Amino acid sequence: MDTFSASHFRDDDAARAYLERLRWPVGTVCPHCGVVGHSYKTPTPGRYRCAEKECRKDFTVTVNTPMERSHIALHKWLQAFALMTSSKKGISAHQLHRTLGITYRSAWFMSHRIRECMRTGGLAPLGGEGKIVEADETYFGKQEGERKRARKRRGPFTKKGHYKNNRPVVALVERGGNVRSFHVPIADQREVQKIIRENIARETTLHTDESRLYTYATDHVAARETVTHSAGEYVRDHVHTNTIEGYFSIFKRGMRGVYQHCKEKHLHRYLAEYDFRYNTRTALGYNDGDRAALAIKSADGKRLTYRGTNEARV
Ligand SMILES: [Zn+2]
């Protein structure tokens, strides 16, 4: 990757300075008391001391981020952020391990933490007046263990009503805008209604296929238009679900090609990764630098503590 010529990808001090510019645009922020721009430098590079009388605590730019107390050099973290946010289909922990010259285990944990940072999930609803949101569901990967047995009675079911031993994903995409996807325990009307109510503006027109899952979704939007896939109808005038289906196929191709195995408990993070890249695509005006910066800026509070002996800090 030629962009790795920038000094913050090669040098630790430069990496720290880059992070400080990015995360503290108007001055240091003390993570203990929240005061902005009121600190002293200490003799240790990158370490500051809060100048507030009641605080006086030390901090660095990485406090509360996955990079805090990491034994991986900061410039390698920045390379990893750049690689994961810019590669079209994702990048495996194996490849990170080889590219960055760190252990596979470190690469694995690092990539999950970066995925967590990519979970920027805006709170503003999708859609709005005169806008179209497409909704659809898909299934990816097998369900695991006990939950699988419990679900056998309750679903998920396919459109034809057969039980499906796969993990359901429901996603919404605003045409020309952002996508939001959700791994749900069961794709049923209640689950779908909740997602639609919480994520779509009421003035929106919803486009779906004929699935009964969306029957009551009409209560929460201005209108619903459907195409009847079972009758071979895929596009009628401007009504279709091609955008969301296209998104699902990018996700599935990437998952099969790059990640292969994904435990169910991690699926939501992979979805966040694909959502992030879609929502920062070039057509929306983002470049590689913006993408990495956005993920780094949302690193606050994404420390992810894994319990259990093998999942120590990276
Ligand atoms: Zn303070």
PDB file of N, CA, C and O in Angstrom, residues 118-122 126 133-140 167-174 178-184 191 195-196 199-200 214 243-244 247-252 255 266-279:
ATOM      1  N   MET A 118     -15.347   0.652  13.961  1.00  0.00           N
ATOM      2  CA  MET A 118     -16.083   0.933  12.727  1.00  0.00           C
ATOM      3  C   MET A 118     -17.590   0.945  12.983  1.00  0.00           C
ATOM      4  O   MET A 118     -18.371   1.272  12.113  1.00  0.00           O
ATOM      5  N   ARG A 119     -17.968   0.571  14.185  1.00  0.00           N
ATOM      6  CA  ARG A 119     -19.383   0.594  14.543  1.00  0.00           C
ATOM      7  C   ARG A 119     -19.749   2.032  14.931  1.00  0.00           C
ATOM      8  O   ARG A 119     -19.998   2.358  16.060  1.00  0.00           O
ATOM      9  N   THR A 120     -19.779   2.901  13.920  1.00  0.00           N
ATOM     10  CA  THR A 120     -20.016   4.316  14.176  1.00  0.00           C
ATOM     11  C   THR A 120     -21.502   4.615  14.255  1.00  0.00           C
ATOM     12  O   THR A 120     -21.906   5.688  14.663  1.00  0.00           O
ATOM     13  N   GLY A 121     -22.305   3.666  13.815  1.00  0.00           N
ATOM     14  CA  GLY A 121     -23.760   3.715  13.767  1.00  0.00           C
ATOM     15  C   GLY A 121     -24.421   5.029  14.146  1.00  0.00           C
ATOM     16  O   GLY A 121     -24.646   5.293  15.308  1.00  0.00           O
ATOM     17  N   GLY A 122     -24.757   5.836  13.162  1.00  0.00           N
ATOM     18  CA  GLY A 122     -25.419   7.100  13.438  1.00  0.00           C
ATOM     19  C   GLY A 122     -26.769   6.875  14.102  1.00  0.00           C
ATOM     20  O   GLY A 122     -27.409   5.848  13.894  1.00  0.00           O
ATOM     21  N   LEU A 126     -32.765   6.845   9.113  1.00  0.00           N
ATOM     22  CA  LEU A 126     -32.589   6.793   7.665  1.00  0.00           C
ATOM     23  C   LEU A 126     -33.866   7.314   7.001  1.00  0.00           C
ATOM     24  O   LEU A 126     -34.928   7.300   7.588  1.00  0.00           O
ATOM     25  N   VAL A 133     -36.350   3.938   1.423  1.00  0.00           N
ATOM     26  CA  VAL A 133     -35.505   2.986   2.142  1.00  0.00           C
ATOM     27  C   VAL A 133     -35.926   1.585   1.728  1.00  0.00           C
ATOM     28  O   VAL A 133     -37.105   1.258   1.716  1.00  0.00           O
ATOM     29  N   GLU A 134     -34.941   0.775   1.333  1.00  0.00           N
ATOM     30  CA  GLU A 134     -35.220  -0.617   1.002  1.00  0.00           C
ATOM     31  C   GLU A 134     -34.922  -1.472   2.228  1.00  0.00           C
ATOM     32  O   GLU A 134     -33.926  -1.255   2.911  1.00  0.00           O
ATOM     33  N   ALA A 135     -35.808  -2.421   2.492  1.00  0.00           N
ATOM     34  CA  ALA A 135     -35.580  -3.343   3.610  1.00  0.00           C
ATOM     35  C   ALA A 135     -35.623  -4.767   3.086  1.00  0.00           C
ATOM     36  O   ALA A 135     -36.406  -5.088   2.188  1.00  0.00           O
ATOM     37  N   ASP A 136     -34.763  -5.615   3.630  1.00  0.00           N
ATOM     38  CA  ASP A 136     -34.755  -7.015   3.212  1.00  0.00           C
ATOM     39  C   ASP A 136     -34.042  -7.830   4.285  1.00  0.00           C
ATOM     40  O   ASP A 136     -33.353  -7.268   5.134  1.00  0.00           O
ATOM     41  N   GLU A 137     -34.233  -9.139   4.230  1.00  0.00           N
ATOM     42  CA  GLU A 137     -33.532 -10.001   5.180  1.00  0.00           C
ATOM     43  C   GLU A 137     -32.735 -11.035   4.399  1.00  0.00           C
ATOM     44  O   GLU A 137     -33.050 -11.345   3.258  1.00  0.00           O
ATOM     45  N   THR A 138     -31.699 -11.538   5.049  1.00  0.00           N
ATOM     46  CA  THR A 138     -30.917 -12.602   4.436  1.00  0.00           C
ATOM     47  C   THR A 138     -30.431 -13.517   5.544  1.00  0.00           C
ATOM     48  O   THR A 138     -30.648 -13.245   6.723  1.00  0.00           O
ATOM     49  N   TYR A 139     -29.797 -14.598   5.173  1.00  0.00           N
ATOM     50  CA  TYR A 139     -29.292 -15.554   6.165  1.00  0.00           C
ATOM     51  C   TYR A 139     -27.844 -15.820   5.873  1.00  0.00           C
ATOM     52  O   TYR A 139     -27.458 -15.977   4.729  1.00  0.00           O
ATOM     53  N   PHE A 140     -27.040 -15.841   6.927  1.00  0.00           N
ATOM     54  CA  PHE A 140     -25.629 -16.100   6.688  1.00  0.00           C
ATOM     55  C   PHE A 140     -25.026 -16.943   7.800  1.00  0.00           C
ATOM     56  O   PHE A 140     -25.095 -16.590   8.974  1.00  0.00           O
ATOM     57  N   ARG A 167     -28.223 -17.900  10.349  1.00  0.00           N
ATOM     58  CA  ARG A 167     -28.321 -16.677  11.155  1.00  0.00           C
ATOM     59  C   ARG A 167     -28.998 -15.579  10.353  1.00  0.00           C
ATOM     60  O   ARG A 167     -28.516 -15.207   9.288  1.00  0.00           O
ATOM     61  N   PRO A 168     -30.095 -15.057  10.875  1.00  0.00           N
ATOM     62  CA  PRO A 168     -30.813 -14.036  10.114  1.00  0.00           C
ATOM     63  C   PRO A 168     -30.184 -12.643  10.267  1.00  0.00           C
ATOM     64  O   PRO A 168     -29.737 -12.273  11.342  1.00  0.00           O
ATOM     65  N   VAL A 169     -30.157 -11.946   9.161  1.00  0.00           N
ATOM     66  CA  VAL A 169     -29.688 -10.568   9.146  1.00  0.00           C
ATOM     67  C   VAL A 169     -30.766  -9.723   8.469  1.00  0.00           C
ATOM     68  O   VAL A 169     -31.258 -10.084   7.408  1.00  0.00           O
ATOM     69  N   VAL A 170     -31.157  -8.646   9.121  1.00  0.00           N
ATOM     70  CA  VAL A 170     -32.123  -7.721   8.533  1.00  0.00           C
ATOM     71  C   VAL A 170     -31.363  -6.437   8.234  1.00  0.00           C
ATOM     72  O   VAL A 170     -30.571  -5.988   9.061  1.00  0.00           O
ATOM     73  N   ALA A 171     -31.584  -5.868   7.051  1.00  0.00           N
ATOM     74  CA  ALA A 171     -30.861  -4.632   6.739  1.00  0.00           C
ATOM     75  C   ALA A 171     -31.759  -3.617   6.056  1.00  0.00           C
ATOM     76  O   ALA A 171     -32.729  -3.965   5.386  1.00  0.00           O
ATOM     77  N   LEU A 172     -31.419  -2.359   6.283  1.00  0.00           N
ATOM     78  CA  LEU A 172     -32.130  -1.237   5.677  1.00  0.00           C
ATOM     79  C   LEU A 172     -31.108  -0.418   4.907  1.00  0.00           C
ATOM     80  O   LEU A 172     -29.998  -0.209   5.390  1.00  0.00           O
ATOM     81  N   VAL A 173     -31.468   0.042   3.726  1.00  0.00           N
ATOM     82  CA  VAL A 173     -30.564   0.950   3.016  1.00  0.00           C
ATOM     83  C   VAL A 173     -31.364   2.105   2.424  1.00  0.00           C
ATOM     84  O   VAL A 173     -32.410   1.895   1.814  1.00  0.00           O
ATOM     85  N   GLU A 174     -30.887   3.297   2.689  1.00  0.00           N
ATOM     86  CA  GLU A 174     -31.511   4.454   2.055  1.00  0.00           C
ATOM     87  C   GLU A 174     -30.937   4.567   0.657  1.00  0.00           C
ATOM     88  O   GLU A 174     -29.714   4.531   0.488  1.00  0.00           O
ATOM     89  N   ASN A 178     -27.072   5.629   3.284  1.00  0.00           N
ATOM     90  CA  ASN A 178     -26.415   4.677   4.179  1.00  0.00           C
ATOM     91  C   ASN A 178     -27.180   3.378   4.359  1.00  0.00           C
ATOM     92  O   ASN A 178     -28.392   3.324   4.156  1.00  0.00           O
ATOM     93  N   VAL A 179     -26.423   2.384   4.792  1.00  0.00           N
ATOM     94  CA  VAL A 179     -26.998   1.095   5.114  1.00  0.00           C
ATOM     95  C   VAL A 179     -26.879   0.864   6.618  1.00  0.00           C
ATOM     96  O   VAL A 179     -26.008   1.431   7.272  1.00  0.00           O
ATOM     97  N   ARG A 180     -27.780   0.075   7.169  1.00  0.00           N
ATOM     98  CA  ARG A 180     -27.698  -0.331   8.569  1.00  0.00           C
ATOM     99  C   ARG A 180     -28.143  -1.780   8.638  1.00  0.00           C
ATOM    100  O   ARG A 180     -29.255  -2.092   8.239  1.00  0.00           O
ATOM    101  N   SER A 181     -27.288  -2.663   9.149  1.00  0.00           N
ATOM    102  CA  SER A 181     -27.721  -4.059   9.209  1.00  0.00           C
ATOM    103  C   SER A 181     -27.651  -4.619  10.617  1.00  0.00           C
ATOM    104  O   SER A 181     -26.862  -4.178  11.438  1.00  0.00           O
ATOM    105  N   PHE A 182     -28.497  -5.598  10.854  1.00  0.00           N
ATOM    106  CA  PHE A 182     -28.705  -6.129  12.203  1.00  0.00           C
ATOM    107  C   PHE A 182     -28.729  -7.646  12.175  1.00  0.00           C
ATOM    108  O   PHE A 182     -29.462  -8.234  11.381  1.00  0.00           O
ATOM    109  N   HIS A 183     -27.925  -8.258  13.047  1.00  0.00           N
ATOM    110  CA  HIS A 183     -28.050  -9.694  13.241  1.00  0.00           C
ATOM    111  C   HIS A 183     -29.129  -9.898  14.302  1.00  0.00           C
ATOM    112  O   HIS A 183     -28.990  -9.419  15.423  1.00  0.00           O
ATOM    113  N   VAL A 184     -30.221 -10.545  13.947  1.00  0.00           N
ATOM    114  CA  VAL A 184     -31.327 -10.738  14.891  1.00  0.00           C
ATOM    115  C   VAL A 184     -31.434 -12.212  15.258  1.00  0.00           C
ATOM    116  O   VAL A 184     -31.060 -13.080  14.468  1.00  0.00           O
ATOM    117  N   GLU A 191     -39.583  -8.390  15.392  1.00  0.00           N
ATOM    118  CA  GLU A 191     -38.194  -7.941  15.308  1.00  0.00           C
ATOM    119  C   GLU A 191     -38.034  -6.897  14.188  1.00  0.00           C
ATOM    120  O   GLU A 191     -37.384  -5.876  14.359  1.00  0.00           O
ATOM    121  N   ILE A 195     -37.021  -2.783  14.391  1.00  0.00           N
ATOM    122  CA  ILE A 195     -35.894  -2.202  13.649  1.00  0.00           C
ATOM    123  C   ILE A 195     -36.372  -1.032  12.788  1.00  0.00           C
ATOM    124  O   ILE A 195     -35.743   0.030  12.739  1.00  0.00           O
ATOM    125  N   ILE A 196     -37.498  -1.216  12.151  1.00  0.00           N
ATOM    126  CA  ILE A 196     -38.009  -0.161  11.279  1.00  0.00           C
ATOM    127  C   ILE A 196     -38.442   1.064  12.078  1.00  0.00           C
ATOM    128  O   ILE A 196     -38.126   2.199  11.738  1.00  0.00           O
ATOM    129  N   ASN A 199     -35.297   2.974  13.292  1.00  0.00           N
ATOM    130  CA  ASN A 199     -34.236   3.404  12.372  1.00  0.00           C
ATOM    131  C   ASN A 199     -34.685   4.157  11.130  1.00  0.00           C
ATOM    132  O   ASN A 199     -33.851   4.600  10.346  1.00  0.00           O
ATOM    133  N   ILE A 200     -35.985   4.255  10.913  1.00  0.00           N
ATOM    134  CA  ILE A 200     -36.452   4.924   9.694  1.00  0.00           C
ATOM    135  C   ILE A 200     -37.374   6.086  10.058  1.00  0.00           C
ATOM    136  O   ILE A 200     -38.246   5.957  10.915  1.00  0.00           O
ATOM    137  N   TYR A 214     -42.919  -7.752   6.599  1.00  0.00           N
ATOM    138  CA  TYR A 214     -42.994  -6.284   6.568  1.00  0.00           C
ATOM    139  C   TYR A 214     -44.428  -5.758   6.592  1.00  0.00           C
ATOM    140  O   TYR A 214     -44.654  -4.564   6.466  1.00  0.00           O
ATOM    141  N   THR A 243     -30.819  -2.496  -4.404  1.00  0.00           N
ATOM    142  CA  THR A 243     -29.712  -1.894  -3.655  1.00  0.00           C
ATOM    143  C   THR A 243     -29.345  -2.766  -2.456  1.00  0.00           C
ATOM    144  O   THR A 243     -28.179  -3.082  -2.233  1.00  0.00           O
ATOM    145  N   ILE A 244     -30.362  -3.168  -1.715  1.00  0.00           N
ATOM    146  CA  ILE A 244     -30.084  -3.953  -0.507  1.00  0.00           C
ATOM    147  C   ILE A 244     -29.600  -5.354  -0.886  1.00  0.00           C
ATOM    148  O   ILE A 244     -28.728  -5.921  -0.235  1.00  0.00           O
ATOM    149  N   TYR A 247     -26.044  -5.109  -1.709  1.00  0.00           N
ATOM    150  CA  TYR A 247     -25.251  -4.981  -0.490  1.00  0.00           C
ATOM    151  C   TYR A 247     -25.033  -6.346   0.164  1.00  0.00           C
ATOM    152  O   TYR A 247     -23.918  -6.702   0.552  1.00  0.00           O
ATOM    153  N   PHE A 248     -26.102  -7.130   0.259  1.00  0.00           N
ATOM    154  CA  PHE A 248     -25.982  -8.471   0.837  1.00  0.00           C
ATOM    155  C   PHE A 248     -24.977  -9.315   0.063  1.00  0.00           C
ATOM    156  O   PHE A 248     -24.246 -10.114   0.636  1.00  0.00           O
ATOM    157  N   SER A 249     -24.951  -9.162  -1.244  1.00  0.00           N
ATOM    158  CA  SER A 249     -24.042 -10.011  -1.998  1.00  0.00           C
ATOM    159  C   SER A 249     -22.583  -9.579  -1.806  1.00  0.00           C
ATOM    160  O   SER A 249     -21.694 -10.426  -1.772  1.00  0.00           O
ATOM    161  N   ILE A 250     -22.345  -8.291  -1.607  1.00  0.00           N
ATOM    162  CA  ILE A 250     -20.975  -7.849  -1.273  1.00  0.00           C
ATOM    163  C   ILE A 250     -20.561  -8.453   0.059  1.00  0.00           C
ATOM    164  O   ILE A 250     -19.468  -8.989   0.223  1.00  0.00           O
ATOM    165  N   PHE A 251     -21.477  -8.374   1.015  1.00  0.00           N
ATOM    166  CA  PHE A 251     -21.198  -8.902   2.356  1.00  0.00           C
ATOM    167  C   PHE A 251     -20.871 -10.395   2.300  1.00  0.00           C
ATOM    168  O   PHE A 251     -19.859 -10.850   2.826  1.00  0.00           O
ATOM    169  N   LYS A 252     -21.718 -11.152   1.606  1.00  0.00           N
ATOM    170  CA  LYS A 252     -21.526 -12.601   1.583  1.00  0.00           C
ATOM    171  C   LYS A 252     -20.264 -13.004   0.819  1.00  0.00           C
ATOM    172  O   LYS A 252     -19.534 -13.893   1.242  1.00  0.00           O
ATOM    173  N   MET A 255     -17.345 -12.209   3.097  1.00  0.00           N
ATOM    174  CA  MET A 255     -17.260 -13.113   4.238  1.00  0.00           C
ATOM    175  C   MET A 255     -16.732 -14.475   3.793  1.00  0.00           C
ATOM    176  O   MET A 255     -15.886 -15.060   4.460  1.00  0.00           O
ATOM    177  N   HIS A 266     -19.734 -12.967  16.939  1.00  0.00           N
ATOM    178  CA  HIS A 266     -18.973 -11.883  16.316  1.00  0.00           C
ATOM    179  C   HIS A 266     -19.647 -11.318  15.064  1.00  0.00           C
ATOM    180  O   HIS A 266     -19.176 -10.344  14.486  1.00  0.00           O
ATOM    181  N   LEU A 267     -20.727 -11.966  14.633  1.00  0.00           N
ATOM    182  CA  LEU A 267     -21.331 -11.568  13.346  1.00  0.00           C
ATOM    183  C   LEU A 267     -21.684 -10.083  13.299  1.00  0.00           C
ATOM    184  O   LEU A 267     -21.479  -9.420  12.288  1.00  0.00           O
ATOM    185  N   HIS A 268     -22.190  -9.541  14.411  1.00  0.00           N
ATOM    186  CA  HIS A 268     -22.593  -8.133  14.386  1.00  0.00           C
ATOM    187  C   HIS A 268     -21.410  -7.213  14.116  1.00  0.00           C
ATOM    188  O   HIS A 268     -21.561  -6.152  13.523  1.00  0.00           O
ATOM    189  N   ARG A 269     -20.209  -7.649  14.515  1.00  0.00           N
ATOM    190  CA  ARG A 269     -19.041  -6.798  14.254  1.00  0.00           C
ATOM    191  C   ARG A 269     -18.636  -6.843  12.793  1.00  0.00           C
ATOM    192  O   ARG A 269     -18.197  -5.841  12.231  1.00  0.00           O
ATOM    193  N   TYR A 270     -18.766  -8.007  12.182  1.00  0.00           N
ATOM    194  CA  TYR A 270     -18.461  -8.078  10.745  1.00  0.00           C
ATOM    195  C   TYR A 270     -19.466  -7.239   9.962  1.00  0.00           C
ATOM    196  O   TYR A 270     -19.113  -6.560   9.011  1.00  0.00           O
ATOM    197  N   LEU A 271     -20.726  -7.302  10.387  1.00  0.00           N
ATOM    198  CA  LEU A 271     -21.741  -6.472   9.720  1.00  0.00           C
ATOM    199  C   LEU A 271     -21.375  -4.996   9.851  1.00  0.00           C
ATOM    200  O   LEU A 271     -21.476  -4.229   8.896  1.00  0.00           O
ATOM    201  N   ALA A 272     -20.922  -4.621  11.053  1.00  0.00           N
ATOM    202  CA  ALA A 272     -20.533  -3.221  11.271  1.00  0.00           C
ATOM    203  C   ALA A 272     -19.402  -2.831  10.327  1.00  0.00           C
ATOM    204  O   ALA A 272     -19.362  -1.719   9.804  1.00  0.00           O
ATOM    205  N   GLU A 273     -18.489  -3.764  10.103  1.00  0.00           N
ATOM    206  CA  GLU A 273     -17.353  -3.482   9.211  1.00  0.00           C
ATOM    207  C   GLU A 273     -17.835  -3.218   7.780  1.00  0.00           C
ATOM    208  O   GLU A 273     -17.414  -2.253   7.133  1.00  0.00           O
ATOM    209  N   TYR A 274     -18.739  -4.067   7.295  1.00  0.00           N
ATOM    210  CA  TYR A 274     -19.226  -3.884   5.915  1.00  0.00           C
ATOM    211  C   TYR A 274     -20.119  -2.649   5.819  1.00  0.00           C
ATOM    212  O   TYR A 274     -20.072  -1.924   4.826  1.00  0.00           O
ATOM    213  N   ASP A 275     -20.930  -2.425   6.836  1.00  0.00           N
ATOM    214  CA  ASP A 275     -21.757  -1.204   6.867  1.00  0.00           C
ATOM    215  C   ASP A 275     -20.867   0.036   6.778  1.00  0.00           C
ATOM    216  O   ASP A 275     -21.124   0.953   6.013  1.00  0.00           O
ATOM    217  N   PHE A 276     -19.804   0.009   7.586  1.00  0.00           N
ATOM    218  CA  PHE A 276     -18.902   1.158   7.648  1.00  0.00           C
ATOM    219  C   PHE A 276     -18.336   1.473   6.259  1.00  0.00           C
ATOM    220  O   PHE A 276     -18.353   2.616   5.811  1.00  0.00           O
ATOM    221  N   ARG A 277     -17.822   0.451   5.586  1.00  0.00           N
ATOM    222  CA  ARG A 277     -17.205   0.712   4.281  1.00  0.00           C
ATOM    223  C   ARG A 277     -18.237   1.188   3.265  1.00  0.00           C
ATOM    224  O   ARG A 277     -17.966   2.049   2.451  1.00  0.00           O
ATOM    225  N   TYR A 278     -19.442   0.618   3.341  1.00  0.00           N
ATOM    226  CA  TYR A 278     -20.490   1.056   2.410  1.00  0.00           C
ATOM    227  C   TYR A 278     -20.854   2.518   2.670  1.00  0.00           C
ATOM    228  O   TYR A 278     -21.034   3.312   1.749  1.00  0.00           O
ATOM    229  N   ASN A 279     -20.942   2.863   3.954  1.00  0.00           N
ATOM    230  CA  ASN A 279     -21.366   4.212   4.323  1.00  0.00           C
ATOM    231  C   ASN A 279     -20.274   5.262   4.145  1.00  0.00           C
ATOM    232  O   ASN A 279     -20.527   6.452   4.269  1.00  0.00           O
TER     233      ASN A 279
END
